[in-house]
Short mmCIF file of C-alpha atoms and ligand atoms in Angstrom, two decimals:
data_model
loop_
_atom_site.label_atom_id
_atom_site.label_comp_id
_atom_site.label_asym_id
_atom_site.label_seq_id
_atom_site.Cartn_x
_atom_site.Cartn_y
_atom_site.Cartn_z
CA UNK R 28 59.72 145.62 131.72
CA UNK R 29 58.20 146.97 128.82
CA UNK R 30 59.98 145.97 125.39
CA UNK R 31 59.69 148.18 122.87
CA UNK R 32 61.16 147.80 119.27
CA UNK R 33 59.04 150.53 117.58
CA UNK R 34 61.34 151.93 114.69
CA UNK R 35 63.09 148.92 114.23
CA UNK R 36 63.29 146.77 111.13
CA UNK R 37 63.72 143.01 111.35
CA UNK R 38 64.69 139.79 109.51
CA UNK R 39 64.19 136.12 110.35
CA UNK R 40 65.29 133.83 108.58
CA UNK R 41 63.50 130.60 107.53
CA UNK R 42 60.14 132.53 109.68
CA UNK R 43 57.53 130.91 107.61
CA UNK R 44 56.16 128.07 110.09
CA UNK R 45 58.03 126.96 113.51
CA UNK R 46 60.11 128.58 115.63
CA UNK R 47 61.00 131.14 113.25
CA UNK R 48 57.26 132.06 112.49
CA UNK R 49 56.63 132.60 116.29
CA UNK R 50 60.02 134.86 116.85
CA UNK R 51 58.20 136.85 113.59
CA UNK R 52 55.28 136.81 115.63
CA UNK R 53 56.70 138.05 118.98
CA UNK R 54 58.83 141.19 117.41
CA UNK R 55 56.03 142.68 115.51
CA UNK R 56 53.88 141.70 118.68
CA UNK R 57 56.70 144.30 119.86
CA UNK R 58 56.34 146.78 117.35
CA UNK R 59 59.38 145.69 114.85
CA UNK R 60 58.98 145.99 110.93
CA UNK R 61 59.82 142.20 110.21
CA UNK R 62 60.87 140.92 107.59
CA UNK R 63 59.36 137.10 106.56
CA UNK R 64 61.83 134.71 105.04
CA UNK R 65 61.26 131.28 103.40
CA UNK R 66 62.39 129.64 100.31
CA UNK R 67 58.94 130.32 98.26
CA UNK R 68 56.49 133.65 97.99
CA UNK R 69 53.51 131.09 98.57
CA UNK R 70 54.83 130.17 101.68
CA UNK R 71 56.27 133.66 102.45
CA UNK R 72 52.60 135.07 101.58
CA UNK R 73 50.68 132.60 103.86
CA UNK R 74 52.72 133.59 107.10
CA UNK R 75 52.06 136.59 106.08
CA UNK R 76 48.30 136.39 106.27
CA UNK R 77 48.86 134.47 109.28
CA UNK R 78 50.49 136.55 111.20
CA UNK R 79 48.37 139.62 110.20
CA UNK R 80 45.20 138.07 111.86
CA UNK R 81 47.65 137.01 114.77
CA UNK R 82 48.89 140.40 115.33
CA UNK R 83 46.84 143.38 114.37
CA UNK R 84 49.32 146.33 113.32
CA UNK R 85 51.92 143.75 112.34
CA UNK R 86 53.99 145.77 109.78
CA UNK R 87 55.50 142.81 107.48
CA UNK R 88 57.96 142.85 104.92
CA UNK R 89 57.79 139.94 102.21
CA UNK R 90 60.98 138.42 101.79
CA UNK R 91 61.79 135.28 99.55
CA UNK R 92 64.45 133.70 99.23
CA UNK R 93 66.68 130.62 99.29
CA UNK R 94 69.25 132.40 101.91
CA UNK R 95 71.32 129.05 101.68
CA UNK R 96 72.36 130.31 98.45
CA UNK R 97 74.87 133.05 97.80
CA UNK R 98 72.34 134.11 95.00
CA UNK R 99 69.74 133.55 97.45
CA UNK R 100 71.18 135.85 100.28
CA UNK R 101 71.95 138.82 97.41
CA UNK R 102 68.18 138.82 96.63
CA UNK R 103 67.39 139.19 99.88
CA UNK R 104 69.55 141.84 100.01
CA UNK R 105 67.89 143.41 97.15
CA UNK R 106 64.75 143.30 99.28
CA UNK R 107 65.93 144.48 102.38
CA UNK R 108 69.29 146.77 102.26
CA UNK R 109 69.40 146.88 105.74
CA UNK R 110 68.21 145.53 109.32
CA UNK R 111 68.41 146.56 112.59
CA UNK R 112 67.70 143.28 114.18
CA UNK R 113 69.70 139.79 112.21
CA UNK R 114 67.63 136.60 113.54
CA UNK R 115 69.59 133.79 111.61
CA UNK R 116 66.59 130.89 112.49
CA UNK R 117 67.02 129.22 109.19
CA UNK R 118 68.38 125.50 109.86
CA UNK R 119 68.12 122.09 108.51
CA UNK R 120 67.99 118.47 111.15
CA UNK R 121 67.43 115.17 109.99
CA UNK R 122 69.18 111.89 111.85
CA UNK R 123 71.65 110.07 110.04
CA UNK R 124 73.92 107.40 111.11
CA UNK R 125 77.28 108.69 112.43
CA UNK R 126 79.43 106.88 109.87
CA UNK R 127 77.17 107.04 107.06
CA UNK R 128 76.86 110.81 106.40
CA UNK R 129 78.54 112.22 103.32
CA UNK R 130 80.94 114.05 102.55
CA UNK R 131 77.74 116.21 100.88
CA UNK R 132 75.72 116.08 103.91
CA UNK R 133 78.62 117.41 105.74
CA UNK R 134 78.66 120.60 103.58
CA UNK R 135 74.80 120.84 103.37
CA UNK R 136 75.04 121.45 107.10
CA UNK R 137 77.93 124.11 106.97
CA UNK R 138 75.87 125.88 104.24
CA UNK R 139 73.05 125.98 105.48
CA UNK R 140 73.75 126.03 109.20
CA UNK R 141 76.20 128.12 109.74
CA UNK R 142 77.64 129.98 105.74
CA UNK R 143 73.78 131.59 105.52
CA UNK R 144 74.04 133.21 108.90
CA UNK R 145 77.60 134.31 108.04
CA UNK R 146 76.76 135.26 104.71
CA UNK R 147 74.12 137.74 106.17
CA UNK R 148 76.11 138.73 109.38
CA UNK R 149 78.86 139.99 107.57
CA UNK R 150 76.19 141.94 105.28
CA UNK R 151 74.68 143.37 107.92
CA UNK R 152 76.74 143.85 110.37
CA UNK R 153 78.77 147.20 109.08
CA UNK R 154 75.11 149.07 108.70
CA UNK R 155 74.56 148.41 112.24
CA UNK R 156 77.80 148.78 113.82
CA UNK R 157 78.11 152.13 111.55
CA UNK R 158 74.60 153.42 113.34
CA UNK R 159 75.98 152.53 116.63
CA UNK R 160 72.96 149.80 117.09
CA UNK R 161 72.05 146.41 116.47
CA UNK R 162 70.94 143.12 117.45
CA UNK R 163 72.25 139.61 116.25
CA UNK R 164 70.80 136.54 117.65
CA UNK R 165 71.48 132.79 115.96
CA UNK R 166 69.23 129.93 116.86
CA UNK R 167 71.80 127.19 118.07
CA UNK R 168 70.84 123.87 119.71
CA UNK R 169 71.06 121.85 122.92
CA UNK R 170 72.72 119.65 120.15
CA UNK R 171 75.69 121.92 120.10
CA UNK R 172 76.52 120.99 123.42
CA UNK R 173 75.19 117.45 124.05
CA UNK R 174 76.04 116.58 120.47
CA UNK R 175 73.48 113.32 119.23
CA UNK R 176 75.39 110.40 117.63
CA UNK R 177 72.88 110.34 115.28
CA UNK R 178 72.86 113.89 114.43
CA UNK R 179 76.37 114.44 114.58
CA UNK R 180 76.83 116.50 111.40
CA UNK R 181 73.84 119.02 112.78
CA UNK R 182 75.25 119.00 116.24
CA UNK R 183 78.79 120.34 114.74
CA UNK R 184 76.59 123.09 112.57
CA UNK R 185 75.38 124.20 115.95
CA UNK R 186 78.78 124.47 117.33
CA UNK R 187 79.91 126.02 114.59
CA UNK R 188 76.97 128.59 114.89
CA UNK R 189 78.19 129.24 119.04
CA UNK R 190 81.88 129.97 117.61
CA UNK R 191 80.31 132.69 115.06
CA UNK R 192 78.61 134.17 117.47
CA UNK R 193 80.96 134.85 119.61
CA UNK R 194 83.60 135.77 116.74
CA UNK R 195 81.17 138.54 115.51
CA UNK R 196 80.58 140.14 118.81
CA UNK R 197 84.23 140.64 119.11
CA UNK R 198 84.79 142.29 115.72
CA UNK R 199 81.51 144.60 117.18
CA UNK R 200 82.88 144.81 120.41
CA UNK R 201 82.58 148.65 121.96
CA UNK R 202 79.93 149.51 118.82
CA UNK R 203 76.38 148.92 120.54
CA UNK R 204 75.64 146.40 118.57
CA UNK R 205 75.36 142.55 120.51
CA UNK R 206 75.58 139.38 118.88
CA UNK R 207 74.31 136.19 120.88
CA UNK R 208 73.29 132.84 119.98
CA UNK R 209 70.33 131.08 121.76
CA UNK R 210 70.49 127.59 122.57
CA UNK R 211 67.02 126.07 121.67
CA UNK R 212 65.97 122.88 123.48
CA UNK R 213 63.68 120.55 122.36
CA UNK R 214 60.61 122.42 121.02
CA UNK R 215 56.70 121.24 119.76
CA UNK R 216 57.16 121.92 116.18
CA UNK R 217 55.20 120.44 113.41
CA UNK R 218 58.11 117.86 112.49
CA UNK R 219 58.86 117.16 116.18
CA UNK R 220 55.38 116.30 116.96
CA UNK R 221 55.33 114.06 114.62
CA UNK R 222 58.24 112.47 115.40
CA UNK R 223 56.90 112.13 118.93
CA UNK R 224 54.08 110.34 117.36
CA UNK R 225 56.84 108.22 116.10
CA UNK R 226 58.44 107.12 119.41
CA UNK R 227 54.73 106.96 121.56
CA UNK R 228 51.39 105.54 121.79
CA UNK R 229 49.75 107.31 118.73
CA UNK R 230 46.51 107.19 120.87
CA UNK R 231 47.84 109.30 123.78
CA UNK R 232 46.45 112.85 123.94
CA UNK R 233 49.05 115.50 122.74
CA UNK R 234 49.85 116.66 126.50
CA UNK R 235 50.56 113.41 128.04
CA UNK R 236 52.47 112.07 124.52
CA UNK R 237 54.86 114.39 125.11
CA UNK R 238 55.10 114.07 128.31
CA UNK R 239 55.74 110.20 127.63
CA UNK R 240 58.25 111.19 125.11
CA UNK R 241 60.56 113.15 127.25
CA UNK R 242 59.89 110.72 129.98
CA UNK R 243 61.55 108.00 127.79
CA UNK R 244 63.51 110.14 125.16
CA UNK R 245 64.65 113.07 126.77
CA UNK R 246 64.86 112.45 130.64
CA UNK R 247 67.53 115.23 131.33
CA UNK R 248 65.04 117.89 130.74
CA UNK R 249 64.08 119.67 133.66
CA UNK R 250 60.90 121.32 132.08
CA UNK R 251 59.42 117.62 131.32
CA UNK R 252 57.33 118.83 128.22
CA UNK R 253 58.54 119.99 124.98
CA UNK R 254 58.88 123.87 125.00
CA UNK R 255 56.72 126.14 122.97
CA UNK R 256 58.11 127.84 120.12
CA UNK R 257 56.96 130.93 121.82
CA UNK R 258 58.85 130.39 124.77
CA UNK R 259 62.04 130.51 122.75
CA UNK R 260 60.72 133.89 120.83
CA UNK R 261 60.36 135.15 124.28
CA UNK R 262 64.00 135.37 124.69
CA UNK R 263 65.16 136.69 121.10
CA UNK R 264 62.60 139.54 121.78
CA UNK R 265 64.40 140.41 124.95
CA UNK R 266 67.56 140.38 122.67
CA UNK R 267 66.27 142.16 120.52
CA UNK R 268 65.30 144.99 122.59
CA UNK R 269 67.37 148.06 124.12
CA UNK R 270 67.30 146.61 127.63
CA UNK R 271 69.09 143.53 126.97
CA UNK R 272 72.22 146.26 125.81
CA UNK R 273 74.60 144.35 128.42
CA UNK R 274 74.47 141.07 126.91
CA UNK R 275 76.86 139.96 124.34
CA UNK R 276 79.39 137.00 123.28
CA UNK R 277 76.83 134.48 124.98
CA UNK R 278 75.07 132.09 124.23
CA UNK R 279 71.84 132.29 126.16
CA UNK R 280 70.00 128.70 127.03
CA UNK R 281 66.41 128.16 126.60
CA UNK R 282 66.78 124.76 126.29
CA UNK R 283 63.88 123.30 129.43
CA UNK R 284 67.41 122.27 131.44
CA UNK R 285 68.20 120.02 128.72
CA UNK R 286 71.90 120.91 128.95
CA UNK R 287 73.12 119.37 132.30
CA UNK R 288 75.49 122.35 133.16
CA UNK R 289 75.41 125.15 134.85
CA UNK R 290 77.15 127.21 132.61
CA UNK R 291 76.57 129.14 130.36
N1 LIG C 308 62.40 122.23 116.57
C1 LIG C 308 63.26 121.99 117.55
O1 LIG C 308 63.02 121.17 118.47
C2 LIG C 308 64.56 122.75 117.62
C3 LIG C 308 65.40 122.58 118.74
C4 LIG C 308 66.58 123.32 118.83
C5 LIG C 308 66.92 124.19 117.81
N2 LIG C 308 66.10 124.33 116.72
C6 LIG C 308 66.53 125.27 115.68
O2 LIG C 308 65.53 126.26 115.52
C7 LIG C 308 65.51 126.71 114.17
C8 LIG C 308 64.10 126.57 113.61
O3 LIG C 308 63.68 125.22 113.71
P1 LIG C 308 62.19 124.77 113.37
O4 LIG C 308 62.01 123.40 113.93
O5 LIG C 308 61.24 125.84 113.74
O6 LIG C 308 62.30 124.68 111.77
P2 LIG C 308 61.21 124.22 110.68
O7 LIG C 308 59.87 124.05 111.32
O8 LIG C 308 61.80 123.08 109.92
O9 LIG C 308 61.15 125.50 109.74
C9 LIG C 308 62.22 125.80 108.89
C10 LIG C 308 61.96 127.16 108.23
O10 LIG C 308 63.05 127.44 107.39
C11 LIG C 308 62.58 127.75 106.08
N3 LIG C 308 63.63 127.34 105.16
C12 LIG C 308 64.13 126.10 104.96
N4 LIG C 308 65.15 126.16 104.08
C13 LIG C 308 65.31 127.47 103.75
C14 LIG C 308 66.21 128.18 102.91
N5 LIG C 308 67.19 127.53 102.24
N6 LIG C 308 66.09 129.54 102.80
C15 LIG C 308 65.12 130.20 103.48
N7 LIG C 308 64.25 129.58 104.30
C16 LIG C 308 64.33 128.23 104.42
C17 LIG C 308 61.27 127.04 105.95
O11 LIG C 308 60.42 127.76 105.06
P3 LIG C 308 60.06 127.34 103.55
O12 LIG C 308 59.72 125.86 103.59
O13 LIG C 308 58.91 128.23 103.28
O14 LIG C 308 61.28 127.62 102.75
C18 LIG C 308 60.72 127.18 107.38
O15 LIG C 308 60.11 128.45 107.56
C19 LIG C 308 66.55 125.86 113.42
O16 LIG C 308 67.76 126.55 113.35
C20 LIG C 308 66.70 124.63 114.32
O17 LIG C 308 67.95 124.02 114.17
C21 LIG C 308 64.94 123.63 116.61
#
């Protein structure tokens, strides 16, 4: 199959290291104008450069802004009008203890979670529908469905983000636009590396640390290693593209297994 998004233009959100850097990487890798998203134009300029020398011919559209703002996301708009292709990456984790989060960590979550992506869907959306084409994915969790106690406030962002999705697709339903959300399992991140570090032998070689880690930490995974951001770009590309026209409403799992269902 040969995916082609030549003519396209797209956004990430929060691309500027991670995950979101490496779905960046994978649609320009496809021929997609992208746009690069993060809260500074250092940072913003850096992945830039980055991905330049990582992709040859990467056509790359600087875009800062804080999109967990409502001044943030109409900047952004200012910038970039309209998209063809709506990755909402941007998200926030951090492990807090159930009955200690705030009632302002609560929010923090819903903003930035699950308002920026809406913010931004329901910007976008009408262009796209009103073209007849479009492509909406939103980077959920295995925490949406196995919700962590001590992550309970991100797990319900998650959630939140699977409802959205499938809300949107409806109100595109019949328009050629799709609107998914991919679940995202535990992936080797900066942050997550070093909280591996955290949990295991600091001496171990990277390989068999995380191997360790999801050995002790994370023993429903059926891919036994931490997945690779690319791996999970892999599948918004496919999204992304004209072939995957037939999917929509779902939430798509690249989570290693993690989930222990067998649907969706
Ligand atoms: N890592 C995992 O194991 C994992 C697993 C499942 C799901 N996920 C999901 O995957 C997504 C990406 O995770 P990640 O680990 O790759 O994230 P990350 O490494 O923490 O990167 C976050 C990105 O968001 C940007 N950012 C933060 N706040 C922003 C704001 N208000 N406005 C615009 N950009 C902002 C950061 O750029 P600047 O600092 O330049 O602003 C950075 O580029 C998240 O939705 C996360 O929940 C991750």
């Amino acid at each position: 199959m040969q995916l082609n998004l030549t003519g396209r233009t797209a956004l990430v959100t929060g691309s500027t290291q991670g995950i979101g850097l490496a779905i960046a990487a994978g649609l320009a890798g496809s021929g997609a104008r992208v746009a690069i998203n993060g809260r500074s134009p250092e940072t913003v300029a850096r992945a830039i450069a980055q991905l330049s020398e990582q992709v040859p011919d990467a056509q790359l559209i600087a875009a800062p802004a804080d999109v967990a703002t409502e001044q943030g996301a109409a900047e952004l708009l200012r910038i970039l009008p309209d998209v063809d292709i709506l990755t909402n990456n941007l998200g926030i984790f951090g492990s807090r203890p159930a009955l200690e989060i705030t009632d302002a960590e609560w929010l923090r979550y819903f903003e930035v979670n699950v308002l920026a992506a809406v913010r931004l869907i329901r910007a976008y959306l009408p262009g796209m529908t009103g073209r007849g084409w479009g492509r909406v994915q939103n980077i959920a969790s295995d925490s949406a469905v196995v919700i962590p106690t001590e992550m309970i406030h991100y797990g319900m962002s998650k959630t939140a983000l699977l409802a959205v999705s499938r809300g949107y697709a409806k109100e595109a339903a019949g328009s050629g636009v799709t609107v998914n959300s991919v679940i995202a399992g535990p992936t080797h991140t900066g942050g997550v590396e070093d909280f591996v570090y955290q949990l295991v032998d600091r001496d171990l070689p990277w390989d068999e640390a995380q191997r360790e880690f999801m050995r002790l930490h994370r023993p429903q995974s059926l891919l036994q290693r931490l997945i690779e951001p690319e791996e999970i770009a892999n599948m918004v590309v496919y999204l992304s593209s004209d072939q995957a026209s037939a999917t929509t409403g779902a939430a798509v799992r690249v989570d290693g297994g993690y989930v222990d269902s067998i649907l969706p």
